[in-house]
Amino acid sequence: MEHHHKPGLRVRLRITAARRRAWLSAGLRSTCHKPPRRDTSDSVHKVARREIGGGHRRPPRPAAPSSSAFSCPEKFRNFQLQEEYDTYDDEVHCLVQLPFLWTRTKIIEIVAAKDVIFALAQSGLCAAFNRTTNKRICYLNISPDEVIRSLFYNKNNESLITVSVYESDRFSSLKCRTTPIEYIRRGQLNDGFPLFETESLKYPGFVEFDDVNGKVLTFSAQDSTYKVFDLKNYNFLYSICDKNIQEIKISPGIMLVIYQKTNCHVPLTILSIEDGSPLKTFSQLLHRNRKVDFIEQFNEKLLVKQDKENLQIIDVRNSDLIEVNKTEFMTPSAFIFLYENNLFLTFCNRTVAAWNFRGELVTSFEDHELWHPNCNTNNIYITADQDLIISYCKVSKQATDCVDSEAGEVLSMGSINMSNIFTGKCVAKISPSDPTLTIAPRKRGDKSRSTIHSTVSEALEDITALFYDEDRNEIYTGNTKGLVHVWSN
């Protein structure tokens, strides 16, 4: 994505220091474990008022399809399989010393910026590919014992941040490094530099990148200290030290500090994200002996859900309360807040739904049954306008019957579905049942194309990561074999 564009939907990326585990929270928050996991995204809308309940507020956008959503069918028409990149080759053995990095594992994250595609495998191996030459540029594991845990593209300075652990300290501490994309393109990885070297990021410590506010949040469990840095230049801004803090959630312009709960309430404080000054302190009543499923903050709205209880939406300015019946709103595995449209998406049992902050179900999605039962935002992309969701989905029953009848077997492939967030309609898809879906033909003498060994159907099997490059209008997918595929027209 170019730096002058709004970010894609990976807004917040939180990586904890637990061995080989990472959580995304971004516009997405995961509610199934603690600490919560990120991301991809996205909104440049920041809270203009400096205190809760004061100042002018932009009215929400009308819940109607945008012009870009209307053009989607044409935008994705005639998508074909264009390229195939392999994260693994014989050189891996020469470049890294850890044997488990040599083993072919699934792609868990794809990031693309300025015609460079980054593919991170579950093993911790990360490869960079040049989209113009379709050649692998390099592996980003600059140390032979480095295991890369996650990636973050910092559009502020057009650089890639890698978050890694190392065998030399038994994979116990997170280390961050930033490298300009231009240096990576030239293979000059040693010209990058480390970040947050003074911080002790051992489990359950974490680092979280917040693209909405342009901030970095770190937590050192050693001294129970949270620190906030500027994402533009990595300057330290302020710290928060309190052993009673259970969690910090970030929203546009503010941070919600959640303290250890008592029997029947949880103390909360809202801070300014810019300087950490308190804007409001209050307590939220809870049902005694009920597990707290989640507490989330969206501007002036506080969302509280306890086990077997209704969803509560509280306006922290005046304590107005809206309740959504527990039979209508089940605890999701993850959220994505759509800051531009004053909506939030929930993911539950392979289904996606859009809600407003009046507790009303806005959109139920047709033909958008997610392939993976537990939501993983690495298989989901939401456009910068927040009008389109692209996901790896189960193939519809009719299409499955059609494909299976020809192959005579049950297939383990899905489809890439593009659905309008406002209407829930599937506006386009890359499906194995599409007879026109093929490998793009090569032009005579074109030596920049990669060699594609997979069939179209094989490329749609077991997709584990997905990214949409809005500038190039291309979709990148990674699978369990460590392969990356490029789809475009």
Short mmCIF file of C-alpha atoms in Angstrom, two decimals:
data_model
loop_
_atom_site.label_atom_id
_atom_site.label_comp_id
_atom_site.label_asym_id
_atom_site.label_seq_id
_atom_site.Cartn_x
_atom_site.Cartn_y
_atom_site.Cartn_z
CA MET A 1 0.00 0.00 0.00
CA GLU A 2 1.27 3.47 -0.79
CA HIS A 3 1.86 5.74 2.15
CA HIS A 4 -0.78 8.28 1.08
CA HIS A 5 -3.54 5.69 1.13
CA LYS A 6 -5.58 4.71 4.12
CA PRO A 7 -4.23 1.57 5.78
CA GLY A 8 -5.72 -1.81 5.02
CA LEU A 9 -7.47 -3.65 7.80
CA ARG A 10 -4.53 -4.76 9.81
CA VAL A 11 -4.75 -1.91 12.29
CA ARG A 12 -3.31 -3.35 15.40
CA LEU A 13 -0.78 -6.09 15.68
CA ARG A 14 -0.06 -7.49 19.13
CA ILE A 15 2.64 -10.09 19.58
CA THR A 16 3.20 -11.70 22.96
CA ALA A 17 6.41 -13.32 24.06
CA ALA A 18 4.95 -16.79 24.50
CA ARG A 19 6.96 -19.30 22.50
CA ARG A 20 5.80 -19.61 18.91
CA ARG A 21 2.44 -17.93 19.65
CA ALA A 22 1.10 -14.63 18.38
CA TRP A 23 -2.23 -12.86 18.60
CA LEU A 24 -3.67 -10.29 16.27
CA SER A 25 -5.88 -7.53 17.47
CA ALA A 26 -6.73 -4.87 15.15
CA GLY A 27 -9.54 -3.16 14.42
CA LEU A 28 -9.54 -6.87 15.34
CA ARG A 29 -9.61 -8.15 18.86
CA SER A 30 -9.73 -11.79 19.82
CA THR A 31 -11.79 -12.63 22.87
CA CYS A 32 -11.06 -16.30 23.32
CA HIS A 33 -7.89 -15.97 25.35
CA LYS A 34 -5.80 -13.63 27.38
CA PRO A 35 -3.80 -11.69 26.58
CA PRO A 36 -5.73 -11.03 23.37
CA ARG A 37 -4.14 -11.73 20.08
CA ARG A 38 -4.05 -9.01 16.49
CA ASP A 39 -5.09 -7.39 12.75
CA THR A 40 -4.85 -6.14 9.33
CA SER A 41 -6.46 -2.37 10.08
CA ASP A 42 -7.86 0.22 9.41
CA SER A 43 -9.01 3.59 9.69
CA VAL A 44 -7.45 6.96 9.76
CA HIS A 45 -10.41 8.44 11.62
CA LYS A 46 -9.13 9.81 14.88
CA VAL A 47 -11.14 11.19 17.76
CA ALA A 48 -10.89 14.96 17.49
CA ARG A 49 -12.22 15.75 20.93
CA ARG A 50 -9.74 15.63 23.79
CA GLU A 51 -12.13 14.40 26.42
CA ILE A 52 -15.04 11.99 26.40
CA GLY A 53 -18.32 13.73 25.61
CA GLY A 54 -16.86 17.00 24.38
CA GLY A 55 -16.17 18.55 21.02
CA HIS A 56 -17.48 18.16 17.51
CA ARG A 57 -17.99 14.75 16.04
CA ARG A 58 -18.26 13.77 12.42
CA PRO A 59 -21.59 12.09 11.67
CA PRO A 60 -21.39 8.42 10.72
CA ARG A 61 -21.44 7.47 7.09
CA PRO A 62 -24.77 6.30 5.77
CA ALA A 63 -25.12 2.52 5.70
CA ALA A 64 -25.27 2.26 1.94
CA PRO A 65 -22.95 0.63 -0.59
CA SER A 66 -20.19 2.90 -1.77
CA SER A 67 -19.25 3.40 -5.39
CA SER A 68 -16.22 1.16 -5.02
CA ALA A 69 -18.48 -1.64 -3.83
CA PHE A 70 -20.65 -1.29 -6.93
CA SER A 71 -17.59 -1.67 -9.16
CA CYS A 72 -16.44 -4.85 -7.43
CA PRO A 73 -17.79 -7.39 -9.94
CA GLU A 74 -15.96 -5.59 -12.72
CA LYS A 75 -12.84 -5.08 -10.64
CA PHE A 76 -12.50 -8.82 -10.00
CA ARG A 77 -13.70 -10.01 -13.40
CA ASN A 78 -11.43 -12.51 -15.19
CA PHE A 79 -9.13 -13.05 -12.23
CA GLN A 80 -6.61 -15.77 -13.08
CA LEU A 81 -3.73 -17.52 -11.36
CA GLN A 82 -0.74 -15.42 -12.38
CA GLU A 83 2.28 -16.50 -10.33
CA GLU A 84 3.50 -19.05 -7.80
CA TYR A 85 6.28 -18.43 -5.27
CA ASP A 86 7.87 -21.11 -3.12
CA THR A 87 9.05 -20.04 0.33
CA TYR A 88 11.32 -23.08 0.54
CA ASP A 89 14.24 -24.14 -1.63
CA ASP A 90 17.67 -25.72 -1.29
CA GLU A 91 19.26 -22.46 -0.11
CA VAL A 92 17.31 -22.56 3.18
CA HIS A 93 19.77 -25.09 4.61
CA CYS A 94 22.68 -22.74 3.93
CA LEU A 95 21.08 -19.60 5.36
CA VAL A 96 19.54 -20.74 8.64
CA GLN A 97 20.89 -23.12 11.27
CA LEU A 98 17.65 -24.19 12.98
CA PRO A 99 16.46 -27.51 11.50
CA PHE A 100 12.79 -26.73 12.07
CA LEU A 101 13.15 -23.73 9.73
CA TRP A 102 14.06 -26.16 6.96
CA THR A 103 10.75 -27.99 7.30
CA ARG A 104 8.02 -26.95 4.89
CA THR A 105 5.19 -25.39 6.92
CA LYS A 106 2.09 -23.36 6.18
CA ILE A 107 2.08 -19.66 5.40
CA ILE A 108 0.57 -17.80 8.35
CA GLU A 109 0.94 -14.18 7.24
CA ILE A 110 1.29 -12.22 4.00
CA VAL A 111 2.15 -8.52 3.78
CA ALA A 112 2.70 -6.58 0.57
CA ALA A 113 4.13 -3.09 0.09
CA LYS A 114 5.66 -1.25 -2.85
CA ASP A 115 5.76 -4.32 -5.14
CA VAL A 116 7.39 -6.54 -2.51
CA ILE A 117 5.50 -9.52 -1.09
CA PHE A 118 6.47 -10.92 2.31
CA ALA A 119 5.43 -14.45 3.24
CA LEU A 120 5.88 -15.71 6.80
CA ALA A 121 5.75 -19.46 7.45
CA GLN A 122 4.63 -21.02 10.71
CA SER A 123 8.17 -22.26 11.31
CA GLY A 124 9.38 -18.63 11.54
CA LEU A 125 10.99 -18.47 8.10
CA CYS A 126 10.12 -15.29 6.17
CA ALA A 127 10.77 -14.72 2.47
CA ALA A 128 10.52 -11.55 0.39
CA PHE A 129 9.53 -11.72 -3.30
CA ASN A 130 9.81 -9.04 -5.97
CA ARG A 131 6.43 -8.76 -7.71
CA THR A 132 8.02 -7.19 -10.78
CA THR A 133 10.69 -9.83 -11.43
CA ASN A 134 8.79 -12.62 -9.60
CA LYS A 135 12.05 -13.71 -7.98
CA ARG A 136 12.77 -14.26 -4.33
CA ILE A 137 14.78 -11.31 -3.04
CA CYS A 138 15.97 -12.77 0.25
CA TYR A 139 15.04 -14.37 3.53
CA LEU A 140 14.43 -11.84 6.29
CA ASN A 141 15.97 -14.11 8.95
CA ILE A 142 19.24 -12.19 9.15
CA SER A 143 20.52 -14.24 12.10
CA PRO A 144 20.86 -18.01 11.60
CA ASP A 145 18.95 -18.70 14.84
CA GLU A 146 16.19 -16.13 14.25
CA VAL A 147 12.54 -17.18 14.32
CA ILE A 148 10.29 -14.43 12.96
CA ARG A 149 6.98 -14.30 14.75
CA SER A 150 5.12 -11.54 12.92
CA LEU A 151 5.35 -8.66 10.44
CA PHE A 152 4.11 -5.09 10.43
CA TYR A 153 4.31 -2.63 7.53
CA ASN A 154 4.87 0.88 8.84
CA LYS A 155 3.46 3.16 6.17
CA ASN A 156 4.77 6.23 8.01
CA ASN A 157 8.33 5.52 6.89
CA GLU A 158 7.76 2.77 4.32
CA SER A 159 9.54 0.13 6.34
CA LEU A 160 8.87 -3.42 7.50
CA ILE A 161 9.05 -4.27 11.19
CA THR A 162 9.87 -7.87 12.05
CA VAL A 163 9.20 -9.25 15.52
CA SER A 164 11.42 -12.24 16.31
CA VAL A 165 12.66 -14.61 18.98
CA TYR A 166 16.08 -16.27 19.05
CA GLU A 167 17.48 -19.64 20.03
CA SER A 168 20.33 -17.89 21.83
CA ASP A 169 17.95 -16.81 24.62
CA ARG A 170 15.71 -19.88 24.34
CA PHE A 171 13.09 -17.99 22.33
CA SER A 172 12.03 -16.14 25.48
CA SER A 173 12.20 -12.47 24.44
CA LEU A 174 10.73 -10.50 21.58
CA LYS A 175 13.13 -8.46 19.47
CA CYS A 176 11.93 -5.86 16.97
CA ARG A 177 13.77 -4.64 13.91
CA THR A 178 12.83 -2.13 11.21
CA THR A 179 14.16 -2.18 7.65
CA PRO A 180 13.14 0.24 4.86
CA ILE A 181 11.39 -1.52 1.99
CA GLU A 182 13.89 -0.04 -0.45
CA TYR A 183 16.77 -1.68 1.44
CA ILE A 184 14.96 -5.01 1.39
CA ARG A 185 14.39 -4.67 -2.34
CA ARG A 186 18.16 -4.32 -2.75
CA GLY A 187 18.85 -7.17 -0.33
CA GLN A 188 20.53 -4.83 2.18
CA LEU A 189 18.99 -6.33 5.31
CA ASN A 190 21.92 -5.35 7.53
CA ASP A 191 21.06 -1.68 6.99
CA GLY A 192 17.97 -2.04 9.19
CA PHE A 193 18.17 -1.33 12.91
CA PRO A 194 16.74 -2.74 16.15
CA LEU A 195 13.85 -1.12 18.05
CA PHE A 196 12.95 -0.91 21.74
CA GLU A 197 16.28 -2.38 22.85
CA THR A 198 15.78 -1.09 26.39
CA GLU A 199 12.53 -3.04 26.84
CA SER A 200 12.33 -6.50 28.40
CA LEU A 201 9.67 -8.24 26.34
CA LYS A 202 9.58 -11.66 27.96
CA TYR A 203 6.30 -13.56 28.33
CA PRO A 204 3.69 -12.37 29.12
CA GLY A 205 5.20 -9.16 27.78
CA PHE A 206 4.15 -7.95 24.34
CA VAL A 207 4.54 -5.29 21.68
CA GLU A 208 1.51 -3.89 19.89
CA PHE A 209 1.50 -1.73 16.75
CA ASP A 210 -1.49 0.60 16.38
CA ASP A 211 -1.80 2.00 12.90
CA VAL A 212 -4.90 4.07 13.67
CA ASN A 213 -3.26 6.31 16.25
CA GLY A 214 0.29 5.88 15.02
CA LYS A 215 1.51 4.43 18.32
CA VAL A 216 3.40 1.43 19.67
CA LEU A 217 2.45 -0.09 23.03
CA THR A 218 4.89 -2.35 24.88
CA PHE A 219 4.41 -4.26 28.11
CA SER A 220 7.25 -5.43 30.32
CA ALA A 221 5.95 -8.08 32.71
CA GLN A 222 9.16 -7.84 34.69
CA ASP A 223 8.17 -4.46 36.20
CA SER A 224 4.48 -4.30 35.12
CA THR A 225 5.19 -1.27 32.93
CA TYR A 226 3.38 -0.24 29.77
CA LYS A 227 5.19 2.19 27.46
CA VAL A 228 3.88 4.14 24.49
CA PHE A 229 6.10 5.11 21.55
CA ASP A 230 5.52 7.18 18.42
CA LEU A 231 5.16 4.89 15.39
CA LYS A 232 6.54 7.58 13.08
CA ASN A 233 9.96 7.91 14.69
CA TYR A 234 9.86 5.36 17.59
CA ASN A 235 10.41 8.10 20.18
CA PHE A 236 9.33 7.23 23.73
CA LEU A 237 6.22 9.20 24.80
CA TYR A 238 5.14 8.06 28.27
CA SER A 239 4.79 5.05 30.55
CA ILE A 240 2.08 3.55 32.78
CA CYS A 241 3.15 1.46 35.76
CA ASP A 242 0.48 -0.28 37.82
CA LYS A 243 0.45 -3.93 38.87
CA ASN A 244 -3.34 -3.84 39.14
CA ILE A 245 -3.84 -3.32 35.39
CA GLN A 246 -5.29 -6.42 33.77
CA GLU A 247 -5.45 -5.17 30.17
CA ILE A 248 -5.22 -2.09 27.97
CA LYS A 249 -7.40 -1.70 24.87
CA ILE A 250 -6.70 0.95 22.23
CA SER A 251 -9.36 2.89 20.28
CA PRO A 252 -9.06 5.98 18.08
CA GLY A 253 -7.68 8.75 20.27
CA ILE A 254 -8.00 6.88 23.58
CA MET A 255 -6.90 3.88 25.63
CA LEU A 256 -9.17 1.90 27.92
CA VAL A 257 -7.34 0.69 31.04
CA ILE A 258 -9.04 -2.33 32.62
CA TYR A 259 -8.06 -3.10 36.20
CA GLN A 260 -8.40 -6.33 38.16
CA LYS A 261 -12.08 -6.90 38.84
CA THR A 262 -13.61 -7.19 42.27
CA ASN A 263 -16.61 -9.38 43.11
CA CYS A 264 -19.19 -7.21 41.38
CA HIS A 265 -17.44 -4.47 39.42
CA VAL A 266 -14.37 -3.66 37.35
CA PRO A 267 -12.53 -0.32 37.65
CA LEU A 268 -11.90 1.40 34.29
CA THR A 269 -9.97 4.48 33.20
CA ILE A 270 -9.98 6.17 29.79
CA LEU A 271 -6.69 7.84 28.87
CA SER A 272 -5.69 10.14 26.05
CA ILE A 273 -3.56 8.15 23.62
CA GLU A 274 -1.40 11.20 22.94
CA ASP A 275 -0.07 11.90 26.42
CA GLY A 276 -1.62 9.31 28.76
CA SER A 277 -3.63 11.90 30.68
CA PRO A 278 -6.83 10.55 32.30
CA LEU A 279 -10.08 11.59 30.64
CA LYS A 280 -12.54 9.60 32.73
CA THR A 281 -12.44 7.11 35.61
CA PHE A 282 -15.43 4.93 36.51
CA SER A 283 -16.51 1.43 37.54
CA GLN A 284 -18.62 -1.00 35.55
CA LEU A 285 -21.01 -3.23 37.47
CA LEU A 286 -20.69 -6.95 36.78
CA HIS A 287 -22.78 -10.01 37.56
CA ARG A 288 -21.18 -11.80 40.46
CA ASN A 289 -19.55 -15.17 39.65
CA ARG A 290 -19.99 -14.73 35.88
CA LYS A 291 -16.91 -14.94 33.67
CA VAL A 292 -16.21 -11.78 31.69
CA ASP A 293 -16.21 -12.72 28.00
CA PHE A 294 -14.98 -9.30 26.86
CA ILE A 295 -14.82 -5.60 27.61
CA GLU A 296 -14.25 -3.43 24.54
CA GLN A 297 -14.15 0.33 23.90
CA PHE A 298 -15.23 2.10 20.71
CA ASN A 299 -15.12 5.89 21.01
CA GLU A 300 -17.69 6.67 23.73
CA LYS A 301 -19.27 3.20 23.63
CA LEU A 302 -18.28 0.49 26.09
CA LEU A 303 -19.18 -3.10 25.19
CA VAL A 304 -19.43 -5.58 28.05
CA LYS A 305 -20.37 -9.26 27.77
CA GLN A 306 -20.36 -11.88 30.50
CA ASP A 307 -20.96 -15.58 30.20
CA LYS A 308 -24.68 -16.40 29.78
CA GLU A 309 -25.61 -12.71 30.05
CA ASN A 310 -26.87 -10.10 27.60
CA LEU A 311 -24.47 -7.84 25.69
CA GLN A 312 -24.37 -4.39 27.28
CA ILE A 313 -23.55 -1.27 25.28
CA ILE A 314 -22.91 1.63 27.65
CA ASP A 315 -22.42 5.28 26.67
CA VAL A 316 -19.66 6.38 29.04
CA ARG A 317 -20.70 10.04 28.71
CA ASN A 318 -24.12 9.63 30.30
CA SER A 319 -24.31 5.94 31.33
CA ASP A 320 -27.14 5.22 28.86
CA LEU A 321 -27.49 1.46 28.51
CA ILE A 322 -28.54 -0.71 25.57
CA GLU A 323 -28.88 -4.47 26.04
CA VAL A 324 -28.82 -7.10 23.31
CA ASN A 325 -30.40 -10.41 24.26
CA LYS A 326 -27.90 -13.24 24.72
CA THR A 327 -29.94 -15.39 22.31
CA GLU A 328 -29.38 -12.79 19.56
CA PHE A 329 -25.75 -11.95 20.31
CA MET A 330 -23.47 -14.86 21.07
CA THR A 331 -19.91 -14.26 22.23
CA PRO A 332 -17.77 -14.05 19.07
CA SER A 333 -14.28 -15.44 18.67
CA ALA A 334 -13.12 -12.06 17.31
CA PHE A 335 -14.15 -8.49 16.51
CA ILE A 336 -13.22 -6.10 13.77
CA PHE A 337 -14.14 -2.49 14.48
CA LEU A 338 -14.95 -0.50 11.33
CA TYR A 339 -14.05 2.95 12.56
CA GLU A 340 -15.04 4.70 9.33
CA ASN A 341 -18.58 3.33 9.35
CA ASN A 342 -19.41 3.10 13.08
CA LEU A 343 -19.98 -0.63 12.79
CA PHE A 344 -18.28 -3.72 14.13
CA LEU A 345 -17.97 -7.20 12.65
CA THR A 346 -18.30 -10.33 14.74
CA PHE A 347 -16.94 -13.76 13.84
CA CYS A 348 -18.62 -16.79 15.34
CA ASN A 349 -18.76 -20.40 14.12
CA ARG A 350 -17.61 -19.59 10.57
CA THR A 351 -20.21 -16.81 10.21
CA VAL A 352 -19.69 -13.05 9.89
CA ALA A 353 -22.16 -10.38 11.00
CA ALA A 354 -22.13 -6.57 11.11
CA TRP A 355 -23.63 -4.67 14.06
CA ASN A 356 -24.13 -1.02 14.93
CA PHE A 357 -23.71 0.50 18.36
CA ARG A 358 -27.44 0.59 18.96
CA GLY A 359 -27.18 -3.17 19.27
CA GLU A 360 -28.86 -3.80 15.91
CA LEU A 361 -27.81 -6.49 13.46
CA VAL A 362 -27.03 -4.53 10.29
CA THR A 363 -25.81 -7.24 7.93
CA SER A 364 -25.96 -11.00 7.69
CA PHE A 365 -23.69 -12.30 4.97
CA GLU A 366 -24.88 -14.58 2.20
CA ASP A 367 -22.53 -17.19 0.72
CA HIS A 368 -19.73 -16.22 3.09
CA GLU A 369 -19.16 -19.24 5.31
CA LEU A 370 -15.57 -19.01 6.49
CA TRP A 371 -13.33 -22.00 5.80
CA HIS A 372 -11.66 -21.97 9.19
CA PRO A 373 -13.94 -22.46 12.22
CA ASN A 374 -11.85 -20.19 14.43
CA CYS A 375 -11.55 -16.74 12.95
CA ASN A 376 -8.07 -15.91 11.73
CA THR A 377 -7.68 -12.47 10.25
CA ASN A 378 -4.76 -13.68 8.17
CA ASN A 379 -7.51 -15.24 6.02
CA ILE A 380 -9.57 -12.04 5.94
CA TYR A 381 -8.99 -8.65 4.33
CA ILE A 382 -11.17 -5.56 4.64
CA THR A 383 -10.65 -2.75 2.16
CA ALA A 384 -9.60 0.76 3.19
CA ASP A 385 -13.10 2.08 2.46
CA GLN A 386 -14.43 -0.65 4.76
CA ASP A 387 -17.10 -1.62 2.25
CA LEU A 388 -15.74 -5.00 1.17
CA ILE A 389 -14.61 -8.13 3.02
CA ILE A 390 -12.47 -10.73 1.25
CA SER A 391 -12.22 -14.14 2.89
CA TYR A 392 -11.30 -17.75 2.25
CA CYS A 393 -14.66 -19.51 2.40
CA LYS A 394 -16.28 -22.86 2.05
CA VAL A 395 -17.52 -23.58 -1.44
CA SER A 396 -21.31 -23.40 -1.74
CA LYS A 397 -23.16 -26.74 -1.78
CA GLN A 398 -24.15 -26.44 -5.44
CA ALA A 399 -20.59 -25.71 -6.51
CA THR A 400 -19.26 -28.56 -4.38
CA ASP A 401 -21.68 -31.01 -5.96
CA CYS A 402 -20.66 -29.84 -9.40
CA VAL A 403 -16.93 -30.17 -8.75
CA ASP A 404 -17.22 -33.44 -6.85
CA SER A 405 -19.29 -35.09 -9.55
CA GLU A 406 -16.50 -34.47 -12.03
CA ALA A 407 -13.68 -35.53 -9.73
CA GLY A 408 -15.58 -38.32 -8.03
CA GLU A 409 -14.17 -37.37 -4.63
CA VAL A 410 -14.65 -34.94 -1.79
CA LEU A 411 -12.43 -31.92 -2.30
CA SER A 412 -10.57 -29.95 0.36
CA MET A 413 -10.64 -26.66 -1.49
CA GLY A 414 -12.48 -23.45 -0.83
CA SER A 415 -13.17 -20.22 -2.68
CA ILE A 416 -12.07 -16.62 -2.21
CA ASN A 417 -15.25 -14.61 -1.69
CA MET A 418 -15.69 -10.83 -1.92
CA SER A 419 -18.79 -9.59 -0.08
CA ASN A 420 -20.32 -6.15 0.39
CA ILE A 421 -20.30 -5.25 4.08
CA PHE A 422 -23.45 -3.12 3.80
CA THR A 423 -25.66 -5.58 1.91
CA GLY A 424 -24.07 -8.94 2.76
CA LYS A 425 -24.17 -9.90 -0.93
CA CYS A 426 -21.31 -11.86 -2.46
CA VAL A 427 -20.24 -9.62 -5.34
CA ALA A 428 -17.41 -11.76 -6.74
CA LYS A 429 -15.47 -14.92 -6.02
CA ILE A 430 -12.53 -17.02 -7.15
CA SER A 431 -14.04 -20.47 -7.16
CA PRO A 432 -12.82 -23.92 -8.25
CA SER A 433 -16.21 -24.44 -9.90
CA ASP A 434 -15.65 -21.50 -12.27
CA PRO A 435 -14.90 -23.05 -15.70
CA THR A 436 -13.18 -19.84 -16.86
CA LEU A 437 -10.68 -19.83 -13.99
CA THR A 438 -7.30 -20.83 -15.41
CA ILE A 439 -3.58 -20.21 -15.17
CA ALA A 440 -2.89 -16.99 -17.05
CA PRO A 441 -1.21 -17.65 -20.39
CA ARG A 442 2.39 -16.56 -20.84
CA LYS A 443 3.51 -14.05 -23.40
CA ARG A 444 6.17 -15.28 -25.80
CA GLY A 445 9.63 -14.34 -24.55
CA ASP A 446 8.40 -13.18 -21.13
CA LYS A 447 11.09 -14.42 -18.74
CA SER A 448 9.77 -12.54 -15.69
CA ARG A 449 7.02 -15.08 -15.04
CA SER A 450 7.42 -17.66 -12.32
CA THR A 451 7.03 -21.38 -12.88
CA ILE A 452 3.62 -22.54 -11.69
CA HIS A 453 3.57 -26.19 -10.61
CA SER A 454 0.13 -26.16 -8.96
CA THR A 455 -3.18 -26.48 -10.76
CA VAL A 456 -5.84 -23.85 -10.12
CA SER A 457 -7.70 -26.30 -7.89
CA GLU A 458 -4.55 -27.11 -5.91
CA ALA A 459 -3.89 -23.39 -5.43
CA LEU A 460 -7.34 -23.08 -3.82
CA GLU A 461 -6.70 -25.94 -1.38
CA ASP A 462 -5.92 -25.30 2.28
CA ILE A 463 -5.35 -21.55 2.03
CA THR A 464 -3.93 -20.32 5.33
CA ALA A 465 -3.16 -16.64 4.60
CA LEU A 466 -4.68 -13.99 2.34
CA PHE A 467 -3.80 -10.41 1.43
CA TYR A 468 -5.36 -7.98 -1.07
CA ASP A 469 -3.10 -5.35 -2.64
CA GLU A 470 -5.53 -2.53 -3.40
CA ASP A 471 -3.03 -0.55 -5.48
CA ARG A 472 -2.29 -3.46 -7.82
CA ASN A 473 -5.77 -5.05 -7.52
CA GLU A 474 -4.18 -8.41 -6.75
CA ILE A 475 -4.94 -11.09 -4.19
CA TYR A 476 -2.09 -13.06 -2.62
CA THR A 477 -2.76 -16.39 -0.93
CA GLY A 478 -0.52 -18.76 1.00
CA ASN A 479 -1.21 -22.43 1.73
CA THR A 480 -0.17 -25.35 3.90
CA LYS A 481 2.62 -26.25 1.47
CA GLY A 482 4.45 -22.95 1.98
CA LEU A 483 3.46 -21.71 -1.48
CA VAL A 484 2.24 -18.20 -2.35
CA HIS A 485 -0.11 -17.62 -5.29
CA VAL A 486 -0.92 -14.38 -7.11
CA TRP A 487 -4.45 -13.86 -8.47
CA SER A 488 -5.25 -10.92 -10.73
CA ASN A 489 -6.68 -9.89 -14.06
#
